Amino acid sequence: MGERVKNFISRYDSYLTPIALLAGFVWDNLTLRRIDLLFENMSILIYLAIAFFGIFITNASQAGKFKNRFFLKINTWVPFLLQFAFGGLFSAFIIFYSRSGSIYTSWPFILTLAFLFIGNELFKKKYQRLTFQLSVFFMALFSYSVFAVPILLNKIGQEIFLLSGAVSIVMFVFLIFILYKLIPQKINESKKSIIISVAVIYIMFNVLYFLRIIPPIPLSIKESGVYHSVVRKDSVYEIKYEKPEWYLFFKNYDEKYHWQKGSPVYNFTAVFSPGGINTKIFHRWYFFDEKNKNWILKDTLGFPIVGGRDGGYRGYSVKYQLQPGKWRVDTMLENGQVLGRNSFILIESEKTPRLYTEIK
């Protein structure tokens, strides 16, 4: 039975792997909810443990440490085990990081995660090499620490990010020490390339963070939109908006904003923050200068948010001094990391457009 399964997998591997990756990504997207919940974090830790176990078995077997039939049999399945673990890890990271940032500013980092996820099949043979295994593992470890440490400490900021990097390195060195005790020769042979690779990854993370490209995880935008009216009534918000065309079903508002001169525009956001992390967010209003072809900052309006609400902490800003043309509102942290962006075209109109009312 086992041989038949093995032959089936070997024969249809080129079809099964992409299907499994896609199914796993869809499953993760449906099941991974809040970044601060125990189930989500335990899932990632289990994937990390499986990945390290796979690295351990592969290299110990190659060094001749395991010679009995049981470990030799397991070793034939280890490449699939590593694919499964790294596929699960980077699938989860794509989901959480893409929820946390604006694709306009964070696309280089999210694209890197997507490449590691989609390229999982291409890396099958490279998973036999220790340096490559440990490099991918360190990137996964650092990606997790970036949001796990803030959740544990109930803090975000530059010093917390630097601490996340330090935690990743300490944990990585500890795991290398475990491998060194078992396979000292292999570690010594690859020591230089491992150090260089890990150093490059560490520097890359820091450069991307200080360039504000890494999303402001563990915060994320649950909802946002540009509306004609936002009124708070007890514990809910009543909003009025123009309904977008049917084919823009994924939009909460119509990007063509029909505006009567003198009336204000409202930018509404619901920002999720883990319980215990209270901070301040800002709405930056930009107008596009058609003559000089650049965005001009017109206003910065901020308000505090409180963590823990499942649907995100709701708030809004109001802009009065407006003019027809292209506008955008960036929702960001004080350090400049962008959570989301709403773009719209302000069209002056004498008639009041048809507005729809919704409670949030």
Short mmCIF file of C-alpha atoms in Angstrom, two decimals:
data_model
loop_
_atom_site.label_atom_id
_atom_site.label_comp_id
_atom_site.label_asym_id
_atom_site.label_seq_id
_atom_site.Cartn_x
_atom_site.Cartn_y
_atom_site.Cartn_z
CA MET A 1 0.00 0.00 0.00
CA GLY A 2 2.78 2.42 1.00
CA GLU A 3 4.71 1.66 -2.21
CA ARG A 4 1.60 2.29 -4.34
CA VAL A 5 1.03 5.67 -2.65
CA LYS A 6 4.70 6.55 -3.17
CA ASN A 7 4.52 5.63 -6.87
CA PHE A 8 1.30 7.63 -7.31
CA ILE A 9 2.86 10.73 -5.71
CA SER A 10 6.02 10.34 -7.79
CA ARG A 11 4.02 10.03 -11.01
CA TYR A 12 1.68 12.97 -10.44
CA ASP A 13 3.97 15.16 -8.32
CA SER A 14 4.04 18.03 -10.85
CA TYR A 15 0.24 18.30 -10.57
CA LEU A 16 -0.25 17.47 -6.90
CA THR A 17 2.19 20.04 -5.48
CA PRO A 18 0.61 23.17 -7.08
CA ILE A 19 -2.87 21.90 -6.18
CA ALA A 20 -1.78 21.26 -2.59
CA LEU A 21 -0.17 24.72 -2.32
CA LEU A 22 -3.28 26.45 -3.68
CA ALA A 23 -5.60 24.42 -1.46
CA GLY A 24 -3.41 25.15 1.55
CA PHE A 25 -3.41 28.88 0.80
CA VAL A 26 -7.22 28.98 0.43
CA TRP A 27 -7.62 26.97 3.63
CA ASP A 28 -5.28 29.29 5.55
CA ASN A 29 -7.10 32.35 4.25
CA LEU A 30 -10.39 30.94 5.54
CA THR A 31 -9.12 29.66 8.90
CA LEU A 32 -6.49 32.21 9.94
CA ARG A 33 -8.45 34.96 11.64
CA ARG A 34 -6.77 37.17 14.23
CA ILE A 35 -3.02 37.43 14.38
CA ASP A 36 -3.02 37.44 18.21
CA LEU A 37 -5.06 34.25 18.74
CA LEU A 38 -3.50 31.11 20.21
CA PHE A 39 -4.55 28.78 17.35
CA GLU A 40 -2.92 30.96 14.68
CA ASN A 41 0.33 31.29 16.62
CA MET A 42 0.45 27.60 17.53
CA SER A 43 -0.03 26.71 13.84
CA ILE A 44 2.99 28.82 12.87
CA LEU A 45 5.11 27.41 15.72
CA ILE A 46 4.22 23.85 14.65
CA TYR A 47 5.24 24.64 11.06
CA LEU A 48 8.56 26.04 12.35
CA ALA A 49 9.10 22.89 14.45
CA ILE A 50 8.36 20.64 11.45
CA ALA A 51 10.77 22.64 9.28
CA PHE A 52 13.57 22.36 11.84
CA PHE A 53 12.87 18.64 12.28
CA GLY A 54 13.14 18.21 8.50
CA ILE A 55 16.46 20.08 8.41
CA PHE A 56 17.71 17.99 11.33
CA ILE A 57 16.76 14.62 9.75
CA THR A 58 18.06 15.53 6.27
CA ASN A 59 21.51 16.59 7.39
CA ALA A 60 21.93 13.91 10.05
CA SER A 61 21.11 11.24 7.44
CA GLN A 62 23.49 12.79 4.90
CA ALA A 63 26.23 12.75 7.55
CA GLY A 64 25.57 9.06 8.19
CA LYS A 65 24.30 9.54 11.73
CA PHE A 66 21.09 7.60 11.11
CA LYS A 67 21.68 4.24 9.44
CA ASN A 68 18.70 2.18 10.52
CA ARG A 69 15.86 1.54 8.08
CA PHE A 70 13.35 3.71 9.95
CA PHE A 71 15.31 6.96 9.53
CA LEU A 72 16.38 6.07 5.99
CA LYS A 73 12.71 5.58 5.11
CA ILE A 74 11.73 8.88 6.74
CA ASN A 75 14.51 10.68 4.88
CA THR A 76 12.89 9.96 1.50
CA TRP A 77 9.84 11.96 2.62
CA VAL A 78 11.74 14.85 4.22
CA PRO A 79 11.81 17.09 1.08
CA PHE A 80 8.00 16.91 0.99
CA LEU A 81 7.93 17.63 4.74
CA LEU A 82 10.05 20.76 4.24
CA GLN A 83 7.86 21.86 1.34
CA PHE A 84 4.77 21.37 3.50
CA ALA A 85 6.24 23.34 6.43
CA PHE A 86 7.68 26.24 4.43
CA GLY A 87 4.58 26.38 2.22
CA GLY A 88 2.38 26.64 5.33
CA LEU A 89 4.62 29.29 6.89
CA PHE A 90 4.83 31.62 3.90
CA SER A 91 1.15 31.12 3.12
CA ALA A 92 0.33 32.39 6.63
CA PHE A 93 2.81 35.27 6.32
CA ILE A 94 1.37 36.42 2.97
CA ILE A 95 -2.11 36.47 4.52
CA PHE A 96 -1.15 38.36 7.68
CA TYR A 97 1.28 40.84 6.08
CA SER A 98 -1.03 41.64 3.14
CA ARG A 99 -3.87 42.32 5.60
CA SER A 100 -1.62 44.65 7.56
CA GLY A 101 -0.29 46.99 4.89
CA SER A 102 -1.12 48.88 1.72
CA ILE A 103 -0.09 47.05 -1.45
CA TYR A 104 1.01 50.44 -2.85
CA THR A 105 3.83 50.77 -0.32
CA SER A 106 4.47 47.20 0.88
CA TRP A 107 4.48 45.32 -2.45
CA PRO A 108 8.27 44.56 -2.50
CA PHE A 109 8.11 42.70 0.82
CA ILE A 110 4.81 40.92 0.10
CA LEU A 111 6.14 39.97 -3.36
CA THR A 112 9.19 38.39 -1.69
CA LEU A 113 6.94 36.30 0.56
CA ALA A 114 4.81 35.34 -2.44
CA PHE A 115 7.93 34.27 -4.36
CA LEU A 116 9.03 32.03 -1.49
CA PHE A 117 5.54 30.53 -1.35
CA ILE A 118 4.97 30.03 -5.09
CA GLY A 119 8.59 29.00 -5.69
CA ASN A 120 8.29 26.27 -3.08
CA GLU A 121 8.13 23.64 -5.83
CA LEU A 122 11.23 25.04 -7.56
CA PHE A 123 13.22 24.79 -4.33
CA LYS A 124 12.68 21.05 -3.88
CA LYS A 125 16.25 20.11 -4.85
CA LYS A 126 17.74 23.08 -3.00
CA TYR A 127 16.09 21.86 0.20
CA GLN A 128 18.86 19.24 0.28
CA ARG A 129 21.45 21.99 0.88
CA LEU A 130 22.06 23.07 4.47
CA THR A 131 22.75 26.76 3.75
CA PHE A 132 19.58 27.14 1.70
CA GLN A 133 17.49 25.30 4.30
CA LEU A 134 18.74 27.48 7.14
CA SER A 135 18.41 30.71 5.12
CA VAL A 136 14.73 30.06 4.37
CA PHE A 137 14.21 28.97 7.98
CA PHE A 138 15.78 32.18 9.33
CA MET A 139 13.58 34.30 7.06
CA ALA A 140 10.52 32.46 8.36
CA LEU A 141 11.72 32.87 11.95
CA PHE A 142 12.32 36.61 11.51
CA SER A 143 8.96 37.08 9.73
CA TYR A 144 7.21 35.50 12.70
CA SER A 145 9.18 37.39 15.37
CA VAL A 146 8.27 40.73 13.75
CA PHE A 147 4.66 40.36 14.92
CA ALA A 148 4.98 37.80 17.75
CA VAL A 149 7.26 39.98 19.92
CA PRO A 150 4.95 43.06 19.77
CA ILE A 151 1.97 40.87 20.68
CA LEU A 152 3.82 39.39 23.67
CA LEU A 153 5.05 42.79 24.91
CA ASN A 154 1.92 44.80 23.97
CA LYS A 155 4.14 47.36 22.26
CA ILE A 156 5.03 48.45 18.75
CA GLY A 157 7.77 50.70 17.43
CA GLN A 158 11.34 50.85 16.24
CA GLU A 159 12.89 49.42 19.41
CA ILE A 160 10.43 46.49 19.37
CA PHE A 161 11.34 45.69 15.76
CA LEU A 162 15.05 45.70 16.66
CA LEU A 163 14.27 43.42 19.60
CA SER A 164 12.40 41.08 17.22
CA GLY A 165 15.53 40.82 15.10
CA ALA A 166 17.66 40.11 18.17
CA VAL A 167 15.24 37.40 19.33
CA SER A 168 15.37 35.79 15.87
CA ILE A 169 19.17 35.69 15.88
CA VAL A 170 19.37 34.28 19.43
CA MET A 171 16.87 31.52 18.61
CA PHE A 172 18.63 30.77 15.32
CA VAL A 173 22.05 30.51 17.01
CA PHE A 174 20.56 28.15 19.61
CA LEU A 175 19.18 25.87 16.87
CA ILE A 176 22.52 25.97 15.03
CA PHE A 177 24.18 24.89 18.29
CA ILE A 178 21.85 21.85 18.42
CA LEU A 179 22.77 20.93 14.84
CA TYR A 180 26.47 21.47 15.57
CA LYS A 181 26.36 18.93 18.39
CA LEU A 182 25.13 16.30 15.93
CA ILE A 183 26.78 17.30 12.63
CA PRO A 184 29.81 19.51 13.46
CA GLN A 185 31.55 18.80 10.16
CA LYS A 186 28.60 19.93 8.02
CA ILE A 187 28.14 23.09 10.08
CA ASN A 188 31.86 23.93 9.82
CA GLU A 189 31.81 23.35 6.05
CA SER A 190 28.83 25.68 5.60
CA LYS A 191 29.61 28.16 8.38
CA LYS A 192 30.80 31.01 6.15
CA SER A 193 27.91 30.77 3.68
CA ILE A 194 25.36 30.51 6.53
CA ILE A 195 26.73 33.64 8.24
CA ILE A 196 26.74 35.63 4.98
CA SER A 197 23.23 34.50 4.02
CA VAL A 198 21.71 35.22 7.44
CA ALA A 199 23.48 38.61 7.59
CA VAL A 200 22.04 39.56 4.18
CA ILE A 201 18.52 38.56 5.27
CA TYR A 202 18.88 40.47 8.56
CA ILE A 203 20.11 43.62 6.78
CA MET A 204 17.35 43.29 4.15
CA PHE A 205 14.65 43.16 6.85
CA ASN A 206 16.07 46.25 8.57
CA VAL A 207 16.41 48.23 5.34
CA LEU A 208 12.83 47.38 4.33
CA TYR A 209 11.56 48.30 7.81
CA PHE A 210 13.28 51.69 7.97
CA LEU A 211 12.16 52.46 4.41
CA ARG A 212 8.59 51.81 5.68
CA ILE A 213 8.11 48.92 3.22
CA ILE A 214 7.41 46.19 5.79
CA PRO A 215 3.72 46.52 6.79
CA PRO A 216 2.94 47.77 10.34
CA ILE A 217 2.05 44.27 11.54
CA PRO A 218 0.36 43.26 13.93
CA LEU A 219 -2.01 46.17 13.15
CA SER A 220 -4.35 45.85 10.18
CA ILE A 221 -7.23 47.67 8.52
CA LYS A 222 -10.51 45.82 8.76
CA GLU A 223 -12.52 48.40 6.83
CA SER A 224 -12.11 51.83 5.27
CA GLY A 225 -13.89 54.16 2.89
CA VAL A 226 -14.57 57.73 1.78
CA TYR A 227 -18.11 58.81 2.66
CA HIS A 228 -20.51 61.75 2.47
CA SER A 229 -21.44 61.54 6.15
CA VAL A 230 -20.27 59.72 9.27
CA VAL A 231 -22.30 60.14 12.47
CA ARG A 232 -21.69 58.29 15.72
CA LYS A 233 -24.87 57.12 17.45
CA ASP A 234 -24.18 55.43 20.78
CA SER A 235 -21.94 52.45 19.95
CA VAL A 236 -22.45 52.45 16.17
CA TYR A 237 -21.60 54.67 13.21
CA GLU A 238 -24.13 55.72 10.59
CA ILE A 239 -22.49 56.33 7.22
CA LYS A 240 -23.85 57.70 3.95
CA TYR A 241 -22.16 56.91 0.67
CA GLU A 242 -22.49 56.58 -3.09
CA LYS A 243 -22.79 52.95 -4.11
CA PRO A 244 -20.07 51.84 -6.56
CA GLU A 245 -20.83 50.11 -9.86
CA TRP A 246 -21.82 46.43 -9.56
CA TYR A 247 -18.48 45.22 -10.93
CA LEU A 248 -16.68 47.06 -8.11
CA PHE A 249 -18.37 44.83 -5.53
CA PHE A 250 -15.14 44.69 -3.48
CA LYS A 251 -15.26 48.47 -2.90
CA ASN A 252 -17.03 50.11 0.05
CA TYR A 253 -17.49 53.41 -1.79
CA ASP A 254 -17.60 54.94 -5.27
CA GLU A 255 -14.24 56.44 -6.27
CA LYS A 256 -16.13 59.09 -8.27
CA TYR A 257 -17.24 61.34 -5.42
CA HIS A 258 -19.96 63.82 -6.47
CA TRP A 259 -19.32 66.83 -4.26
CA GLN A 260 -21.25 70.00 -3.57
CA LYS A 261 -19.00 73.00 -2.99
CA GLY A 262 -18.53 73.76 0.70
CA SER A 263 -19.51 70.31 1.97
CA PRO A 264 -17.00 68.12 3.85
CA VAL A 265 -15.63 64.67 2.96
CA TYR A 266 -15.24 61.90 5.56
CA ASN A 267 -12.58 59.19 5.67
CA PHE A 268 -13.64 56.27 7.89
CA THR A 269 -11.38 53.43 9.07
CA ALA A 270 -11.64 50.43 11.37
CA VAL A 271 -8.11 49.47 12.49
CA PHE A 272 -7.49 46.20 14.30
CA SER A 273 -4.86 46.16 17.02
CA PRO A 274 -4.20 43.24 19.40
CA GLY A 275 -5.49 43.69 22.94
CA GLY A 276 -3.08 45.76 24.99
CA ILE A 277 -1.58 47.63 22.03
CA ASN A 278 -2.96 51.17 22.12
CA THR A 279 -1.49 53.68 19.69
CA LYS A 280 -2.32 56.64 17.46
CA ILE A 281 -3.08 56.57 13.75
CA PHE A 282 -3.16 59.39 11.23
CA HIS A 283 -5.15 60.18 8.10
CA ARG A 284 -3.00 62.09 5.62
CA TRP A 285 -4.99 63.85 2.92
CA TYR A 286 -3.19 64.35 -0.41
CA PHE A 287 -4.23 66.27 -3.54
CA PHE A 288 -2.73 65.49 -6.96
CA ASP A 289 -1.21 68.52 -8.69
CA GLU A 290 -1.92 67.91 -12.39
CA LYS A 291 0.48 70.66 -13.47
CA ASN A 292 3.54 69.37 -11.59
CA LYS A 293 2.42 65.71 -11.58
CA ASN A 294 2.96 65.14 -7.86
CA TRP A 295 0.96 64.56 -4.67
CA ILE A 296 0.70 67.50 -2.26
CA LEU A 297 0.03 66.91 1.44
CA LYS A 298 -3.01 68.99 2.41
CA ASP A 299 -3.82 67.83 5.93
CA THR A 300 -2.81 65.38 8.68
CA LEU A 301 -5.50 64.38 11.16
CA GLY A 302 -4.87 61.85 13.92
CA PHE A 303 -6.73 60.03 16.67
CA PRO A 304 -5.91 57.32 19.26
CA ILE A 305 -7.03 53.70 18.86
CA VAL A 306 -7.56 51.02 21.51
CA GLY A 307 -6.63 47.41 20.82
CA GLY A 308 -8.71 44.28 21.27
CA ARG A 309 -11.88 44.94 19.26
CA ASP A 310 -12.40 42.10 16.78
CA GLY A 311 -13.79 44.31 14.03
CA GLY A 312 -11.18 47.00 14.57
CA TYR A 313 -11.27 50.34 16.38
CA ARG A 314 -13.44 52.71 14.38
CA GLY A 315 -12.66 56.34 13.76
CA TYR A 316 -12.82 59.01 11.08
CA SER A 317 -11.41 62.33 9.93
CA VAL A 318 -13.20 65.20 8.18
CA LYS A 319 -11.77 67.42 5.45
CA TYR A 320 -13.44 70.76 4.67
CA GLN A 321 -11.16 72.75 2.39
CA LEU A 322 -11.40 70.83 -0.85
CA GLN A 323 -11.18 71.31 -4.60
CA PRO A 324 -12.15 69.12 -7.56
CA GLY A 325 -9.54 66.62 -8.71
CA LYS A 326 -7.72 63.48 -7.60
CA TRP A 327 -7.41 62.85 -3.85
CA ARG A 328 -6.05 60.10 -1.67
CA VAL A 329 -6.06 59.46 2.08
CA ASP A 330 -3.27 57.38 3.62
CA THR A 331 -3.93 55.72 6.98
CA MET A 332 -0.61 55.41 8.76
CA LEU A 333 1.29 55.20 12.01
CA GLU A 334 3.32 58.06 13.45
CA ASN A 335 6.55 56.56 12.04
CA GLY A 336 5.15 56.66 8.49
CA GLN A 337 4.22 52.98 8.00
CA VAL A 338 1.12 52.86 5.79
CA LEU A 339 -1.82 50.68 6.83
CA GLY A 340 -4.09 51.50 3.91
CA ARG A 341 -5.00 54.00 1.23
CA ASN A 342 -8.30 55.36 -0.13
CA SER A 343 -8.25 57.09 -3.52
CA PHE A 344 -11.09 59.08 -5.06
CA ILE A 345 -11.87 61.71 -7.68
CA LEU A 346 -13.76 64.74 -6.40
CA ILE A 347 -16.29 65.87 -9.02
CA GLU A 348 -18.13 69.14 -8.38
CA SER A 349 -21.88 68.71 -8.77
CA GLU A 350 -24.89 70.94 -8.20
CA LYS A 351 -27.16 67.99 -7.49
CA THR A 352 -27.00 65.83 -4.40
CA PRO A 353 -26.17 62.28 -5.50
CA ARG A 354 -28.25 59.31 -4.42
CA LEU A 355 -26.88 58.22 -1.05
CA TYR A 356 -27.20 54.92 0.76
CA THR A 357 -27.14 54.53 4.54
CA GLU A 358 -25.34 51.79 6.44
CA ILE A 359 -24.68 51.11 10.11
CA LYS A 360 -21.17 50.06 11.17
#
